[in-house]
XYZ file of C-alpha atoms in Angstrom:
401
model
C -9.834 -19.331 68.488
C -11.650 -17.668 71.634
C -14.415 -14.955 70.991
C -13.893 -11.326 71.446
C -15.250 -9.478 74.653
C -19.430 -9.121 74.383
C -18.586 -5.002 74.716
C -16.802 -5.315 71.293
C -12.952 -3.996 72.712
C -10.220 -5.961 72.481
C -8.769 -7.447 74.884
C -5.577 -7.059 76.830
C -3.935 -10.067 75.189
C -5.167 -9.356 71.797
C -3.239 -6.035 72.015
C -0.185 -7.108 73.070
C -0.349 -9.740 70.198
C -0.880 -6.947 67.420
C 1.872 -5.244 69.379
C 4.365 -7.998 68.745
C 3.102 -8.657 65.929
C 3.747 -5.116 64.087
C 7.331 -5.037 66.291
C 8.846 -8.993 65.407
C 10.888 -9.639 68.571
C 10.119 -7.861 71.803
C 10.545 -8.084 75.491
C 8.568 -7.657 78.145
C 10.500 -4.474 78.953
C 9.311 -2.675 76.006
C 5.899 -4.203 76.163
C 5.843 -2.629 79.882
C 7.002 0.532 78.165
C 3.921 0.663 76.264
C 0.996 -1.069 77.850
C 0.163 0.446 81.077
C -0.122 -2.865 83.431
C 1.735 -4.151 86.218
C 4.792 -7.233 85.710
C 3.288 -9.643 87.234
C -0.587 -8.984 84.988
C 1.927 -8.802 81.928
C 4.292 -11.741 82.988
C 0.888 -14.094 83.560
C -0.874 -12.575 80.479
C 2.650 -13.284 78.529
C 2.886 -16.869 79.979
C -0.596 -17.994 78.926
C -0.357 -16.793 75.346
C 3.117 -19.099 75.080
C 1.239 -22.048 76.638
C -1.620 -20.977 74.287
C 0.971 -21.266 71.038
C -0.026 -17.871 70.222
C 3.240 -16.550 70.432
C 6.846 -18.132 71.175
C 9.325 -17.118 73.680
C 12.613 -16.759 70.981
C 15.454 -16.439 73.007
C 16.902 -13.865 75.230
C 17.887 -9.956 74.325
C 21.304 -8.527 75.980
C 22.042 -7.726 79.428
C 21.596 -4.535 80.774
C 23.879 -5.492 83.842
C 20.989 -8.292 85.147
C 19.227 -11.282 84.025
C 19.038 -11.388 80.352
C 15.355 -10.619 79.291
C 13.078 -13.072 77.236
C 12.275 -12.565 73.838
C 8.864 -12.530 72.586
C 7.701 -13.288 68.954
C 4.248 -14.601 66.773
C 3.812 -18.517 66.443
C 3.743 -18.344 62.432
C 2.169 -21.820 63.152
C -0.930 -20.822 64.883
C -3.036 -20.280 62.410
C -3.209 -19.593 58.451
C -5.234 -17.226 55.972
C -6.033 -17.070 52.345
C -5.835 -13.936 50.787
C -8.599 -13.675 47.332
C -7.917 -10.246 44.709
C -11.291 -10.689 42.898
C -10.399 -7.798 39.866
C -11.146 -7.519 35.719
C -7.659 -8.201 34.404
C -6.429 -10.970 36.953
C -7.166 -12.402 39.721
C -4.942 -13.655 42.717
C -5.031 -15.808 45.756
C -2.326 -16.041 48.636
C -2.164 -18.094 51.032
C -0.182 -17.017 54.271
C 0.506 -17.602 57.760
C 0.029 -15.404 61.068
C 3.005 -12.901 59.992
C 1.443 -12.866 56.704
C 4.579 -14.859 54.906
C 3.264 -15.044 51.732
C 3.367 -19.285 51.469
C 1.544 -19.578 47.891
C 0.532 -17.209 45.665
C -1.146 -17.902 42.623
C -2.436 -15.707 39.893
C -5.260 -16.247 36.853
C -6.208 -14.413 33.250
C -10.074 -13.496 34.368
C -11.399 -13.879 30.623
C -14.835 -14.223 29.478
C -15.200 -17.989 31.393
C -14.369 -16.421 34.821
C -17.870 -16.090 35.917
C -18.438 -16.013 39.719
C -19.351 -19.568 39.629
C -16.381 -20.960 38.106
C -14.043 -18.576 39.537
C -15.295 -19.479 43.136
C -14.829 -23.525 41.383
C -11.109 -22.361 40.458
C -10.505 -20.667 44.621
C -11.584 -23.592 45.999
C -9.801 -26.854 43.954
C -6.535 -23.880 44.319
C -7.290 -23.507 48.163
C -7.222 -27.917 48.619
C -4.274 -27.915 46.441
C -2.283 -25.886 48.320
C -3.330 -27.077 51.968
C -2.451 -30.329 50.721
C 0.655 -29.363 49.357
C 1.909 -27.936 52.667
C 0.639 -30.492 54.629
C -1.384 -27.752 56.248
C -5.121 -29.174 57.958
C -8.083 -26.684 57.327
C -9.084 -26.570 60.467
C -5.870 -24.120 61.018
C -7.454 -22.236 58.117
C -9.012 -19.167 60.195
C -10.906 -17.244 57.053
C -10.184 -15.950 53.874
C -10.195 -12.400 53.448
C -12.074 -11.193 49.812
C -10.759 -7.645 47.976
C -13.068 -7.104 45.174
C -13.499 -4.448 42.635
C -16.648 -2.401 43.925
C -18.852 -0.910 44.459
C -19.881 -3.633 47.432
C -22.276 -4.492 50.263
C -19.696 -5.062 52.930
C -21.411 -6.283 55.656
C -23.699 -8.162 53.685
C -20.361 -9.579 51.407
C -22.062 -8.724 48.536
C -20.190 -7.498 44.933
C -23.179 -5.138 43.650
C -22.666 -3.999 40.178
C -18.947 -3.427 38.653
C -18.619 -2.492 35.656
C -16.261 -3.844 32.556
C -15.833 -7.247 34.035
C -14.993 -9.929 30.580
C -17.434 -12.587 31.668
C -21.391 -12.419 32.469
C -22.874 -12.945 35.794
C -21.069 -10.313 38.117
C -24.579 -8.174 39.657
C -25.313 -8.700 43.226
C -22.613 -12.133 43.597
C -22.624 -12.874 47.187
C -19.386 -13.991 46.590
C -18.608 -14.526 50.754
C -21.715 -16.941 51.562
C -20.348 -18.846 48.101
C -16.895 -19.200 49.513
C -18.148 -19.803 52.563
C -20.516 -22.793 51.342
C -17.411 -24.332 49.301
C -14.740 -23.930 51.303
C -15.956 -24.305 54.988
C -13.601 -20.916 55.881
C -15.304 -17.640 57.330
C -15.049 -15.330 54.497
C -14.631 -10.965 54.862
C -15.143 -8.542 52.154
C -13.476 -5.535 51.671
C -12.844 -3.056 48.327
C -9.894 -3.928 46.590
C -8.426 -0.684 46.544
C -8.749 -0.343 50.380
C -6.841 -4.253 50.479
C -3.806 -2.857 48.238
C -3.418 -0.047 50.821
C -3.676 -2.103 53.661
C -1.178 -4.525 52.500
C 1.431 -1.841 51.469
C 0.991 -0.175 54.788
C 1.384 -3.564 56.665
C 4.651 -3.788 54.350
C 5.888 -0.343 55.761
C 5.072 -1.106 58.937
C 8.764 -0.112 60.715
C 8.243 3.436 58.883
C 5.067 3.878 61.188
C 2.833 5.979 57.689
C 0.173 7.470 59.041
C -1.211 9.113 56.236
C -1.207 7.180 52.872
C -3.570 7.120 49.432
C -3.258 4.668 47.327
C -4.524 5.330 43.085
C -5.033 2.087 41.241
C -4.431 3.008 37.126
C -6.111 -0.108 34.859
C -9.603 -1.337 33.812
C -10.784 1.481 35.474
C -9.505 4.128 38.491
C -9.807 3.022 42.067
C -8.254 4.884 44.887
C -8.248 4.619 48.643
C -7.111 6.992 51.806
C -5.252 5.832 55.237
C -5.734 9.094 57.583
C -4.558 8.568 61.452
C -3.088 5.006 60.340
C -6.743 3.577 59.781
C -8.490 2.873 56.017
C -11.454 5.825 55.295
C -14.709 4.072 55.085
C -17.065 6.202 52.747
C -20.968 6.014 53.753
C -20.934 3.936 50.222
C -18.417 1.264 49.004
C -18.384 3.116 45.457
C -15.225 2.662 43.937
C -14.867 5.485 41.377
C -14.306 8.757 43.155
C -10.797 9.724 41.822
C -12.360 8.589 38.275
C -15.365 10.328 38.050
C -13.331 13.774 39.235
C -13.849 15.889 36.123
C -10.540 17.420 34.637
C -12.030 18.968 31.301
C -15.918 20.032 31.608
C -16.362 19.777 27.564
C -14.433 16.466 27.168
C -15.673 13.084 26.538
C -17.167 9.932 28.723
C -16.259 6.590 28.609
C -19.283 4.987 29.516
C -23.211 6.377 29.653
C -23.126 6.388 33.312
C -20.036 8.305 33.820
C -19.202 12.263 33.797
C -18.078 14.133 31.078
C -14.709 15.387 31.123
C -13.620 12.538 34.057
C -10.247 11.128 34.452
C -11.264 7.872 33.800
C -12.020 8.870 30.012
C -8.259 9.973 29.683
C -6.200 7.659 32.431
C -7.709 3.792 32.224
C -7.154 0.690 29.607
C -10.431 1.249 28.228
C -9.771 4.915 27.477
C -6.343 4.202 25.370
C -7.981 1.193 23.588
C -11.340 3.452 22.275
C -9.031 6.314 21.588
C -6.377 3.800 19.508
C -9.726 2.143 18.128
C -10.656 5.547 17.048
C -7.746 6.117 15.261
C -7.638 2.831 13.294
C -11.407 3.765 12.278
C -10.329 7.333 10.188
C -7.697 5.166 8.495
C -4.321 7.060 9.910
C -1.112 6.008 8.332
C 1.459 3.739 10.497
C -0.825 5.156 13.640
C -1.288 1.220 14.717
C 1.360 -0.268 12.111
C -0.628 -2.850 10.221
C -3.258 -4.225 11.653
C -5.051 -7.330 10.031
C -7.921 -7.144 12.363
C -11.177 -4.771 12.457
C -10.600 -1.540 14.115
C -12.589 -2.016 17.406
C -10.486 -5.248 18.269
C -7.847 -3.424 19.141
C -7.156 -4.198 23.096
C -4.334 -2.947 25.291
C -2.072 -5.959 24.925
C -2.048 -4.894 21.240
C -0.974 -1.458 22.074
C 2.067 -2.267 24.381
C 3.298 -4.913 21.848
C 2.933 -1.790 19.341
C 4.652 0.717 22.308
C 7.598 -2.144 22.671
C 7.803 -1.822 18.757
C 8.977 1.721 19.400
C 5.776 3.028 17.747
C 6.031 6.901 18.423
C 2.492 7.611 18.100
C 1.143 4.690 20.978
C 3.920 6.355 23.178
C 2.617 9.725 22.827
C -1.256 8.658 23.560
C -0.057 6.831 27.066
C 2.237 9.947 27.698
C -0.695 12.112 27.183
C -2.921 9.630 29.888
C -0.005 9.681 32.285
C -0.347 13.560 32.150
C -3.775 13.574 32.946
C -3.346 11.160 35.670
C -0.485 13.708 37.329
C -2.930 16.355 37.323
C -5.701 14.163 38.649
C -3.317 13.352 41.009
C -2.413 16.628 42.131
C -5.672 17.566 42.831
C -6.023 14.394 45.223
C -2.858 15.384 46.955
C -3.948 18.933 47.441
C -7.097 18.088 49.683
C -5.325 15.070 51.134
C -2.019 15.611 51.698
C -0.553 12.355 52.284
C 3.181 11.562 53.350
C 3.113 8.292 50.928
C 0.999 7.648 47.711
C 1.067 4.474 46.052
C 0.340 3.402 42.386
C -0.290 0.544 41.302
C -2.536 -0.986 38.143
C -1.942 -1.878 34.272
C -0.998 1.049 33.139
C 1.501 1.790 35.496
C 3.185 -1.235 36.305
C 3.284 -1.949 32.497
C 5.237 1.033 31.274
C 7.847 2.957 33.186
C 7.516 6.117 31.509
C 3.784 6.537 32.617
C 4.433 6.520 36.085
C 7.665 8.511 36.011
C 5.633 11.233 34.008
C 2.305 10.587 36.253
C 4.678 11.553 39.545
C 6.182 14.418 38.106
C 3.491 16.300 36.375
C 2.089 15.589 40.095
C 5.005 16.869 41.448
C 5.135 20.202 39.474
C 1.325 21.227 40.652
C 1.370 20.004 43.933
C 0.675 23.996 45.848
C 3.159 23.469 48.314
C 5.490 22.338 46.613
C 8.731 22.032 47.374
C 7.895 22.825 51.198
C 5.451 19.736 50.986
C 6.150 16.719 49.200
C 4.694 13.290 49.312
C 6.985 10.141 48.950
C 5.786 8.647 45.423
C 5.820 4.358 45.057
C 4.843 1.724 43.432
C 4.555 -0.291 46.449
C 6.457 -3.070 48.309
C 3.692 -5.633 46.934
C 2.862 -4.666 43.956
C 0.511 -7.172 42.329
C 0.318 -8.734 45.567
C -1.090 -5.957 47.271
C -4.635 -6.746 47.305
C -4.510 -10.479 48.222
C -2.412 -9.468 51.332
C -4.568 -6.517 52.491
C -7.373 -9.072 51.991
C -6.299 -11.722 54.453
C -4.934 -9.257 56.485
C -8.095 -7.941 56.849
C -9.225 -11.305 58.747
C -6.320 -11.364 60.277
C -6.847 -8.244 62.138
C -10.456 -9.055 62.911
C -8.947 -12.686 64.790
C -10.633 -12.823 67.934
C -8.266 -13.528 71.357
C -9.455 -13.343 74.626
């Protein structure tokens, strides 16, 4: 790989690759019709990134009454990335090549063994396994891109201090230089929720969204904004905002360090599970069907076993979150205004009828409404999300000159 230009723009030829890269197949026509550069410059600057495998000449396009024109496309070959979701329920790592073709993805329970240490163990053994298994070298490894639950260091690819993870250990992990030391690649950071939105933008690519927010429902809330087609940076990589947005000033916390009244006390795992807790505690009939366990052991793979029992009164408490998470929503998509917001999380990939109620509670206070409407999704990725924005994180950083 050759190193970027000492001024810190890219170059010429790394913008036509990102071009063809977003486009698939392209000719030097429509390249033309973009970049503002003479044939020949974009002829030669074509010709040395074929002999430089960085892209592949695919064929020829139709006739327009001349010589048919050449085709243009990305060497999947030239290089490969590993994608790492570092997050409290599960975590995930990809592996994929320069059109981000998912080639392995793998996914693990993070459970109170999963400290840093032996999860970074785990990445590594995966990361040989799978080279090996596609007969890939590492030296065609260019990095591995990290999402993390925050709040982070980025530049200094550090995870600070998040909150409610099972196992011990996870304060100030700098969980890049640890990769890094193990595995040989060049590792990025970036906050998971900003990796999910990446990704799913990257997967709507052809429908060109320019303005995107993406609300993750689980462990806890996470949430991140594309404005102008590019990720919003805060001066802090906190996750927490949409969480700590208070929705009821006299209503409860979850934790000591969080507001009262915030969404993230009515809309996360941890919320259902001390409210269901609660409710086993004062003894109410049938509430939890019989349990044969103490009270404050119920966890939310109990309560969706009870909600797939039909039990009317689990439905109604993640009915009542889904509600509050509409209106939280709402009030994001006031101030914002996005064209596209994506879920994703627990709680809403796990039951339908939470994220159909979450969208239209949304729906029904959103102030322009029915002039302005976002488009509502789960995603094209899904669970996948993260470990895709992550190495596509690195893979947008790849230097060419």
């Amino acid at each position: 790989m050759s190193n970027q230009r000492s001024n810190g723009m890219p170059s010429p030829k790394q913008l036509i690759y990102f071009y063809i890269a977003e486009n698939g197949i392209i000719s030097k026509a429509e390249l033309l019709a973009h970049f503002e550069m003479t044939s020949s410059t974009m002829t030669r600057l074509l010709e040395e990134m074929v002999l430089e495998r960085l892209i592949l000449a695919s064929g020829f396009g139709p006739s327009s009454g001349g010589r048919r024109p050449i085709l243009y496309e990305t060497n999947p070959e030239y290089g490969y990335f590993f994608g790492l979701e570092i997050s409290r329920f599960y975590s995930t790592l990809g592996f994929f090549d320069v059109r981000m073709n998912p080639k392995s993805l793998t996914r693990w329970r993070m459970d109170e063994d999963m400290t840093p240490e032996r999860v970074v163990d785990h990445v590594a053994s995966s990361m040989r396994a799978i080279l090996r298994d596609h007969r890939i070298d590492s030296s065609q490894v260019i990095g591995v891109g990290v999402g993390a639950v925050g709040p982070l260091d980025r530049e200094r690819g550090i995870i600070v201090k998040p909150l409610y993870f099972p196992s011990q250990g996870w304060v100030n992990v700098p969980i890049c230089r640890m990769l890094e030391e193990r595995t040989g690649f060049t590792a990025h950071l970036e906050n998971g929720a900003n990796a999910a939105l990446v990704g799913e933008q990257w997967a709507m690519r052809q429908s060109k969204p320019m303005h995107m927010m993406y609300v993750h429902a689980g462990v806890g809330l996470r949430s991140a904004i594309i404005s102008s087609g590019l990720i919003v940076h805060g001066s802090k990589d906190m996750e927490g905002a949409i969480g700590q947005m208070i929705i009821q000033t006299d209503g409860p916390r979850l934790n000591e360090g969080g507001n009262f009244g915030a969404l993230e006390a009515f809309v996360s795992v941890q919320a259902l599970e001390k409210h269901a807790q609660a409710q086993a505690k004062m003894g109410r009939s049938g509430w939890l069907g019989e349990i044969n366990f103490p009270p404050d052991r119920v966890r939310y793979d109990y309560l969706l076993q009870q909600l797939r029992g039909n039990n009317g009164h689990v439905e109604e408490l993640f009915q009542k979150s889904a509600s509050y998470l509409g209106i939280g929503l709402a009030n994001m998509i006031n101030m914002l205004h996005p064209e596209i917001v994506i879920l994703g999380g627990a709680l809403i990939n796990s039951y339908d009828k939470f994220y159909e109620t979450a969208i239209e509670i949304a729906r029904n206070n959103i102030y322009y409404y029915p002039e302005y409407e976002p488009i509502f999704s789960k995603g094209d990725l899904r669970e996948d999300a993260v470990a895709t924005g992550a190495a596509l994180s690195v893979w947008k950083a790849m230097r060419i000159e």
